[in-house]
mmCIF file of C-alpha atoms in Angstrom:
data_model
loop_
_atom_site.group_PDB
_atom_site.id
_atom_site.type_symbol
_atom_site.label_atom_id
_atom_site.label_comp_id
_atom_site.label_asym_id
_atom_site.label_seq_id
_atom_site.Cartn_x
_atom_site.Cartn_y
_atom_site.Cartn_z
ATOM 1 C CA MET A 1 6.750 -24.004 -0.267
ATOM 2 C CA ASP A 2 10.121 -25.374 0.856
ATOM 3 C CA SER A 3 11.021 -26.052 4.493
ATOM 4 C CA SER A 4 13.136 -22.883 4.877
ATOM 5 C CA GLU A 5 10.296 -20.674 3.681
ATOM 6 C CA GLN A 6 7.767 -22.497 5.858
ATOM 7 C CA SER A 7 9.925 -22.103 8.975
ATOM 8 C CA ARG A 8 9.903 -18.302 8.605
ATOM 9 C CA ILE A 9 6.109 -18.027 8.454
ATOM 10 C CA ASP A 10 4.566 -17.561 11.888
ATOM 11 C CA THR A 11 0.920 -18.492 11.443
ATOM 12 C CA THR A 12 0.099 -17.688 15.078
ATOM 13 C CA VAL A 13 0.649 -13.934 14.654
ATOM 14 C CA PRO A 14 -1.661 -11.922 12.382
ATOM 15 C CA HIS A 15 0.022 -10.190 9.460
ATOM 16 C CA PRO A 16 -1.427 -7.174 7.595
ATOM 17 C CA ALA A 17 -0.980 -8.750 4.140
ATOM 18 C CA ARG A 18 -2.843 -11.917 5.119
ATOM 19 C CA ARG A 19 -5.563 -10.005 7.000
ATOM 20 C CA TYR A 20 -6.023 -7.769 3.950
ATOM 21 C CA SER A 21 -6.339 -10.879 1.774
ATOM 22 C CA TYR A 22 -9.044 -12.145 4.141
ATOM 23 C CA TRP A 23 -10.990 -8.876 3.855
ATOM 24 C CA LEU A 24 -10.664 -8.967 0.073
ATOM 25 C CA GLY A 25 -12.126 -12.466 -0.038
ATOM 26 C CA GLY A 26 -8.800 -14.204 -0.705
ATOM 27 C CA LYS A 27 -7.765 -17.602 0.627
ATOM 28 C CA ASP A 28 -4.202 -17.041 1.815
ATOM 29 C CA HIS A 29 -4.698 -16.431 5.534
ATOM 30 C CA PHE A 30 -4.642 -18.291 8.841
ATOM 31 C CA ALA A 31 -6.774 -18.396 11.966
ATOM 32 C CA ALA A 32 -4.829 -15.564 13.644
ATOM 33 C CA ASP A 33 -5.361 -13.335 10.598
ATOM 34 C CA ARG A 34 -9.080 -14.097 10.505
ATOM 35 C CA GLU A 35 -9.473 -13.513 14.242
ATOM 36 C CA SER A 36 -7.685 -10.173 13.973
ATOM 37 C CA GLY A 37 -9.713 -9.190 10.917
ATOM 38 C CA ASP A 38 -12.994 -10.145 12.558
ATOM 39 C CA ALA A 39 -12.139 -8.233 15.749
ATOM 40 C CA ILE A 40 -11.363 -5.055 13.814
ATOM 41 C CA ALA A 41 -14.451 -5.472 11.647
ATOM 42 C CA ALA A 42 -16.620 -5.951 14.753
ATOM 43 C CA ALA A 43 -15.451 -2.604 16.105
ATOM 44 C CA PHE A 44 -15.376 -0.877 12.703
ATOM 45 C CA PRO A 45 -17.858 -2.510 10.312
ATOM 46 C CA ALA A 46 -16.760 -0.292 7.399
ATOM 47 C CA VAL A 47 -13.251 -1.757 7.330
ATOM 48 C CA VAL A 48 -13.992 -4.494 4.781
ATOM 49 C CA ALA A 49 -15.657 -2.071 2.360
ATOM 50 C CA LEU A 50 -12.763 0.346 2.838
ATOM 51 C CA ALA A 51 -10.184 -2.384 2.169
ATOM 52 C CA ARG A 52 -11.954 -3.212 -1.070
ATOM 53 C CA ALA A 53 -12.250 0.483 -1.991
ATOM 54 C CA ASN A 54 -8.528 0.800 -1.356
ATOM 55 C CA ARG A 55 -7.862 -2.047 -3.791
ATOM 56 C CA VAL A 56 -10.047 -0.392 -6.430
ATOM 57 C CA PHE A 57 -8.147 2.853 -5.871
ATOM 58 C CA LEU A 58 -4.892 1.020 -6.629
ATOM 59 C CA ARG A 59 -6.282 0.050 -10.013
ATOM 60 C CA ARG A 60 -7.448 3.611 -10.719
ATOM 61 C CA VAL A 61 -4.229 5.299 -9.677
ATOM 62 C CA VAL A 62 -1.924 2.908 -11.544
ATOM 63 C CA HIS A 63 -4.031 3.445 -14.661
ATOM 64 C CA PHE A 64 -3.797 7.225 -14.094
ATOM 65 C CA LEU A 65 -0.011 7.098 -13.721
ATOM 66 C CA ALA A 66 0.437 4.874 -16.760
ATOM 67 C CA GLU A 67 -1.735 7.225 -18.834
ATOM 68 C CA ALA A 68 0.453 10.085 -17.556
ATOM 69 C CA GLY A 69 3.506 8.363 -19.020
ATOM 70 C CA VAL A 70 4.952 6.588 -15.977
ATOM 71 C CA ARG A 71 6.545 3.304 -17.027
ATOM 72 C CA GLN A 72 8.191 2.270 -13.763
ATOM 73 C CA PHE A 73 6.551 1.421 -10.452
ATOM 74 C CA LEU A 74 7.862 0.648 -6.973
ATOM 75 C CA ASP A 75 5.041 -1.029 -5.033
ATOM 76 C CA LEU A 76 5.945 -1.100 -1.337
ATOM 77 C CA GLY A 77 3.870 -3.345 0.890
ATOM 78 C CA THR A 78 2.251 -5.030 -2.075
ATOM 79 C CA GLY A 79 0.551 -7.834 -0.156
ATOM 80 C CA LEU A 80 -0.724 -11.075 -1.618
ATOM 81 C CA PRO A 81 -1.708 -11.373 -5.278
ATOM 82 C CA ALA A 82 -5.251 -10.305 -6.113
ATOM 83 C CA PRO A 83 -7.005 -9.244 -9.318
ATOM 84 C CA ASP A 84 -5.476 -6.163 -10.939
ATOM 85 C CA ASN A 85 -1.986 -6.301 -9.513
ATOM 86 C CA THR A 86 0.098 -3.226 -10.319
ATOM 87 C CA HIS A 87 1.958 -4.770 -13.261
ATOM 88 C CA GLU A 88 -1.289 -6.058 -14.789
ATOM 89 C CA VAL A 89 -2.928 -2.618 -14.733
ATOM 90 C CA ALA A 90 0.183 -0.793 -15.923
ATOM 91 C CA GLN A 91 0.973 -3.258 -18.689
ATOM 92 C CA ARG A 92 -2.547 -3.053 -20.060
ATOM 93 C CA VAL A 93 -1.791 0.599 -20.786
ATOM 94 C CA ALA A 94 1.896 0.188 -21.625
ATOM 95 C CA PRO A 95 3.227 -3.380 -22.012
ATOM 96 C CA GLU A 96 6.787 -2.187 -21.452
ATOM 97 C CA SER A 97 6.013 -1.108 -17.863
ATOM 98 C CA ARG A 98 8.442 -2.321 -15.205
ATOM 99 C CA VAL A 99 7.395 -3.058 -11.613
ATOM 100 C CA VAL A 100 9.233 -3.937 -8.418
ATOM 101 C CA TYR A 101 7.108 -5.378 -5.618
ATOM 102 C CA VAL A 102 8.251 -5.208 -1.989
ATOM 103 C CA ASP A 103 6.788 -6.923 1.076
ATOM 104 C CA ASN A 104 8.132 -8.237 4.384
ATOM 105 C CA ASP A 105 5.882 -11.312 4.710
ATOM 106 C CA PRO A 106 7.551 -14.598 3.668
ATOM 107 C CA ILE A 107 4.217 -16.029 2.517
ATOM 108 C CA VAL A 108 3.965 -13.234 -0.027
ATOM 109 C CA MET A 109 7.350 -14.341 -1.354
ATOM 110 C CA VAL A 110 5.934 -17.821 -1.791
ATOM 111 C CA HIS A 111 3.183 -16.399 -3.989
ATOM 112 C CA ALA A 112 5.482 -13.958 -5.813
ATOM 113 C CA ARG A 113 5.932 -16.416 -8.641
ATOM 114 C CA ALA A 114 2.439 -15.502 -9.778
ATOM 115 C CA LEU A 115 3.364 -11.822 -9.770
ATOM 116 C CA LEU A 116 6.449 -12.442 -11.862
ATOM 117 C CA GLN A 117 4.462 -13.563 -14.874
ATOM 118 C CA GLY A 118 4.069 -10.170 -16.528
ATOM 119 C CA ASP A 119 4.225 -9.068 -20.140
ATOM 120 C CA PRO A 120 7.654 -10.064 -21.537
ATOM 121 C CA ARG A 121 7.972 -6.605 -23.082
ATOM 122 C CA GLY A 122 8.165 -5.210 -19.533
ATOM 123 C CA ALA A 123 9.613 -6.605 -16.325
ATOM 124 C CA THR A 124 8.591 -7.472 -12.775
ATOM 125 C CA ALA A 125 10.695 -8.254 -9.732
ATOM 126 C CA TYR A 126 9.940 -9.060 -6.094
ATOM 127 C CA LEU A 127 11.987 -8.126 -3.024
ATOM 128 C CA GLU A 128 11.405 -9.467 0.458
ATOM 129 C CA ALA A 129 12.281 -6.369 2.477
ATOM 130 C CA ASP A 130 10.854 -3.938 5.003
ATOM 131 C CA VAL A 131 9.866 -0.384 4.181
ATOM 132 C CA ARG A 132 11.462 0.649 7.483
ATOM 133 C CA ASP A 133 14.829 0.089 5.775
ATOM 134 C CA PRO A 134 14.446 1.963 2.475
ATOM 135 C CA ASP A 135 18.183 1.831 1.718
ATOM 136 C CA SER A 136 18.081 -1.970 1.561
ATOM 137 C CA ILE A 137 15.306 -1.657 -1.033
ATOM 138 C CA LEU A 138 16.772 1.146 -3.127
ATOM 139 C CA GLU A 139 20.229 -0.470 -3.209
ATOM 140 C CA HIS A 140 19.005 -4.000 -3.892
ATOM 141 C CA PRO A 141 20.499 -5.485 -7.078
ATOM 142 C CA SER A 142 17.112 -6.717 -8.310
ATOM 143 C CA LEU A 143 15.637 -3.227 -8.041
ATOM 144 C CA LEU A 144 18.609 -1.697 -9.829
ATOM 145 C CA GLU A 145 18.345 -4.327 -12.560
ATOM 146 C CA THR A 146 14.623 -3.666 -13.041
ATOM 147 C CA LEU A 147 14.195 0.087 -12.575
ATOM 148 C CA ASP A 148 16.180 3.013 -13.957
ATOM 149 C CA LEU A 149 16.185 5.526 -11.113
ATOM 150 C CA THR A 150 17.168 8.326 -13.499
ATOM 151 C CA ARG A 151 13.710 8.057 -15.073
ATOM 152 C CA PRO A 152 10.312 8.738 -13.423
ATOM 153 C CA VAL A 153 8.974 6.152 -10.991
ATOM 154 C CA GLY A 154 5.548 5.767 -9.428
ATOM 155 C CA VAL A 155 6.234 5.088 -5.736
ATOM 156 C CA LEU A 156 3.215 3.322 -4.241
ATOM 157 C CA LEU A 157 2.668 3.111 -0.475
ATOM 158 C CA ILE A 158 -0.835 1.663 -0.385
ATOM 159 C CA THR A 159 -1.957 1.217 3.258
ATOM 160 C CA THR A 160 1.663 0.628 4.213
ATOM 161 C CA LEU A 161 2.866 3.573 6.288
ATOM 162 C CA HIS A 162 0.211 3.275 8.983
ATOM 163 C CA PHE A 163 1.975 0.103 10.145
ATOM 164 C CA VAL A 164 5.005 2.256 10.999
ATOM 165 C CA HIS A 165 4.026 3.854 14.295
ATOM 166 C CA ASP A 166 6.640 6.604 14.662
ATOM 167 C CA ASP A 167 5.755 9.808 12.767
ATOM 168 C CA GLU A 168 9.364 10.875 12.314
ATOM 169 C CA GLN A 169 10.359 7.472 11.008
ATOM 170 C CA VAL A 170 7.593 7.705 8.415
ATOM 171 C CA ALA A 171 8.797 11.167 7.404
ATOM 172 C CA ALA A 172 12.344 9.828 6.983
ATOM 173 C CA ILE A 173 11.142 6.862 4.910
ATOM 174 C CA VAL A 174 9.133 9.080 2.574
ATOM 175 C CA LYS A 175 11.980 11.572 2.194
ATOM 176 C CA ARG A 176 14.473 8.834 1.350
ATOM 177 C CA LEU A 177 12.176 7.359 -1.285
ATOM 178 C CA VAL A 178 11.333 10.713 -2.855
ATOM 179 C CA ASP A 179 14.984 11.791 -2.872
ATOM 180 C CA ALA A 180 15.880 8.596 -4.749
ATOM 181 C CA VAL A 181 13.630 9.252 -7.751
ATOM 182 C CA PRO A 182 13.842 12.049 -10.330
ATOM 183 C CA SER A 183 11.582 14.902 -11.340
ATOM 184 C CA GLY A 184 8.372 13.636 -12.926
ATOM 185 C CA SER A 185 8.034 10.790 -10.429
ATOM 186 C CA TYR A 186 4.894 10.346 -8.337
ATOM 187 C CA LEU A 187 4.303 9.482 -4.689
ATOM 188 C CA VAL A 188 1.041 7.689 -3.877
ATOM 189 C CA ILE A 189 -0.053 7.090 -0.285
ATOM 190 C CA THR A 190 -3.200 5.660 1.233
ATOM 191 C CA HIS A 191 -3.400 5.796 5.006
ATOM 192 C CA GLY A 192 -5.878 5.106 7.783
ATOM 193 C CA THR A 193 -7.335 8.064 9.658
ATOM 194 C CA MET A 194 -9.867 8.789 12.380
ATOM 195 C CA ASP A 195 -10.510 12.342 11.103
ATOM 196 C CA PHE A 196 -14.068 11.451 10.114
ATOM 197 C CA SER A 197 -14.886 9.447 13.224
ATOM 198 C CA THR A 198 -17.317 10.000 16.029
ATOM 199 C CA GLN A 199 -15.923 10.329 19.542
ATOM 200 C CA GLN A 200 -17.195 6.826 20.216
ATOM 201 C CA GLY A 201 -15.222 5.528 17.244
ATOM 202 C CA ILE A 202 -12.071 7.386 18.324
ATOM 203 C CA THR A 203 -12.342 5.944 21.830
ATOM 204 C CA ALA A 204 -12.829 2.419 20.484
ATOM 205 C CA TYR A 205 -9.821 2.810 18.183
ATOM 206 C CA GLU A 206 -7.574 4.200 20.932
ATOM 207 C CA GLN A 207 -8.502 1.332 23.237
ATOM 208 C CA MET A 208 -7.782 -1.263 20.545
ATOM 209 C CA PHE A 209 -4.457 0.359 19.625
ATOM 210 C CA ALA A 210 -3.354 0.593 23.264
ATOM 211 C CA ALA A 211 -4.255 -3.063 23.800
ATOM 212 C CA GLY A 212 -2.377 -4.162 20.668
ATOM 213 C CA ARG A 213 -5.573 -5.364 18.999
ATOM 214 C CA THR A 214 -4.897 -3.231 15.923
ATOM 215 C CA ASP A 215 -1.493 -2.474 14.412
ATOM 216 C CA VAL A 216 -2.756 0.488 12.375
ATOM 217 C CA ARG A 217 -1.480 3.889 13.521
ATOM 218 C CA ALA A 218 -4.208 6.226 12.262
ATOM 219 C CA ARG A 219 -2.973 9.721 11.409
ATOM 220 C CA PRO A 220 -4.718 13.055 10.824
ATOM 221 C CA ARG A 221 -4.612 15.011 7.590
ATOM 222 C CA ALA A 222 -2.187 17.573 9.034
ATOM 223 C CA THR A 223 0.418 14.876 9.660
ATOM 224 C CA LEU A 224 0.046 13.427 6.167
ATOM 225 C CA GLU A 225 0.476 16.873 4.630
ATOM 226 C CA ARG A 226 3.988 17.049 6.091
ATOM 227 C CA TYR A 227 5.049 14.031 4.073
ATOM 228 C CA PHE A 228 4.254 15.817 0.806
ATOM 229 C CA ALA A 229 6.326 18.933 1.399
ATOM 230 C CA GLY A 230 7.876 20.110 -1.870
ATOM 231 C CA LEU A 231 5.621 17.919 -4.016
ATOM 232 C CA GLU A 232 2.705 18.933 -6.234
ATOM 233 C CA ILE A 233 -0.447 17.267 -4.940
ATOM 234 C CA VAL A 234 -2.675 16.094 -7.776
ATOM 235 C CA GLU A 235 -6.371 17.022 -7.757
ATOM 236 C CA PRO A 236 -8.639 16.309 -5.933
ATOM 237 C CA GLY A 237 -6.028 16.498 -3.164
ATOM 238 C CA ILE A 238 -6.064 14.630 0.147
ATOM 239 C CA VAL A 239 -9.446 12.906 0.122
ATOM 240 C CA PRO A 240 -11.139 9.699 1.299
ATOM 241 C CA VAL A 241 -9.972 6.831 -0.875
ATOM 242 C CA GLY A 242 -13.359 6.356 -2.519
ATOM 243 C CA ASP A 243 -13.441 10.018 -3.525
ATOM 244 C CA TRP A 244 -10.186 10.059 -5.484
ATOM 245 C CA ARG A 245 -11.372 10.280 -9.114
ATOM 246 C CA PRO A 246 -14.048 7.599 -8.608
ATOM 247 C CA ASP A 247 -15.388 5.666 -11.569
ATOM 248 C CA THR A 248 -18.587 4.792 -9.725
ATOM 249 C CA ASP A 249 -21.041 6.590 -7.464
ATOM 250 C CA GLN A 250 -21.059 3.698 -4.995
ATOM 251 C CA ARG A 251 -18.392 4.870 -2.542
ATOM 252 C CA PRO A 252 -18.108 3.643 1.065
ATOM 253 C CA VAL A 253 -19.302 6.065 3.707
ATOM 254 C CA SER A 254 -18.089 5.604 7.259
ATOM 255 C CA GLU A 255 -18.588 7.512 10.495
ATOM 256 C CA ASP A 256 -15.938 5.544 12.375
ATOM 257 C CA LEU A 257 -13.068 4.823 10.003
ATOM 258 C CA GLN A 258 -11.624 6.152 6.761
ATOM 259 C CA ILE A 259 -8.622 5.858 4.477
ATOM 260 C CA TYR A 260 -7.020 8.946 2.942
ATOM 261 C CA ALA A 261 -5.669 8.827 -0.601
ATOM 262 C CA VAL A 262 -3.024 11.237 -1.869
ATOM 263 C CA VAL A 263 -1.180 11.429 -5.189
ATOM 264 C CA ALA A 264 1.646 13.910 -5.700
ATOM 265 C CA ARG A 265 4.171 14.671 -8.427
ATOM 266 C CA LYS A 266 7.824 15.520 -7.858
ATOM 267 C CA PRO A 267 8.531 18.758 -9.777
#
């Protein structure tokens, strides 16, 4: 890590990518990330199991898309490297698969070199950018060099949009991304929700959110449905992440926290 990269990494403020790495058992996190992760896990003990279920879902859905013929992927909010990164899963099915990773954490950029070692028959690229500015992503030279936006793309927003707190901003982000890709592309979203929670869990979440102790903006199913207007939602629909075409019967059950998973095709 050079001095310019190091100077842009604020280790005193928790970051979702590093906290997620902590929950997944990774090593790329700091005290602030661990403190934040432990505080959320103390209030919602299912969060670690859900984070891991979310990672397993990524593997399943990328495999599904690759089997469906998708050869290009835009992974927004990719986070730190972990087993079964998007390009690894896709290139096991189709070595020519091309992937662009996007994240706004400088430390992820430091580790991007590991992500860039894909199958030479395909391609991978990494952009340090923020999903809140989709134009800067879609118009980036590296994206345009890696992906052909006239051919289908799998757009992956895996536990990314719940860090954008304004509902209308999320709707605008999704619309811009979907408008940029052609028919036959897929939109994949996983997103935190309190739809399955007890009143006690909802109260605890609202207190944590108001106090700034969680940066996740949980949303109900009805709000998520708006983001898929005009798309064909793939079976089994909008479901808890562990219930989307599971390959095991051991799925996390939570009465205080859940993650929705949705996959949709652009007609």
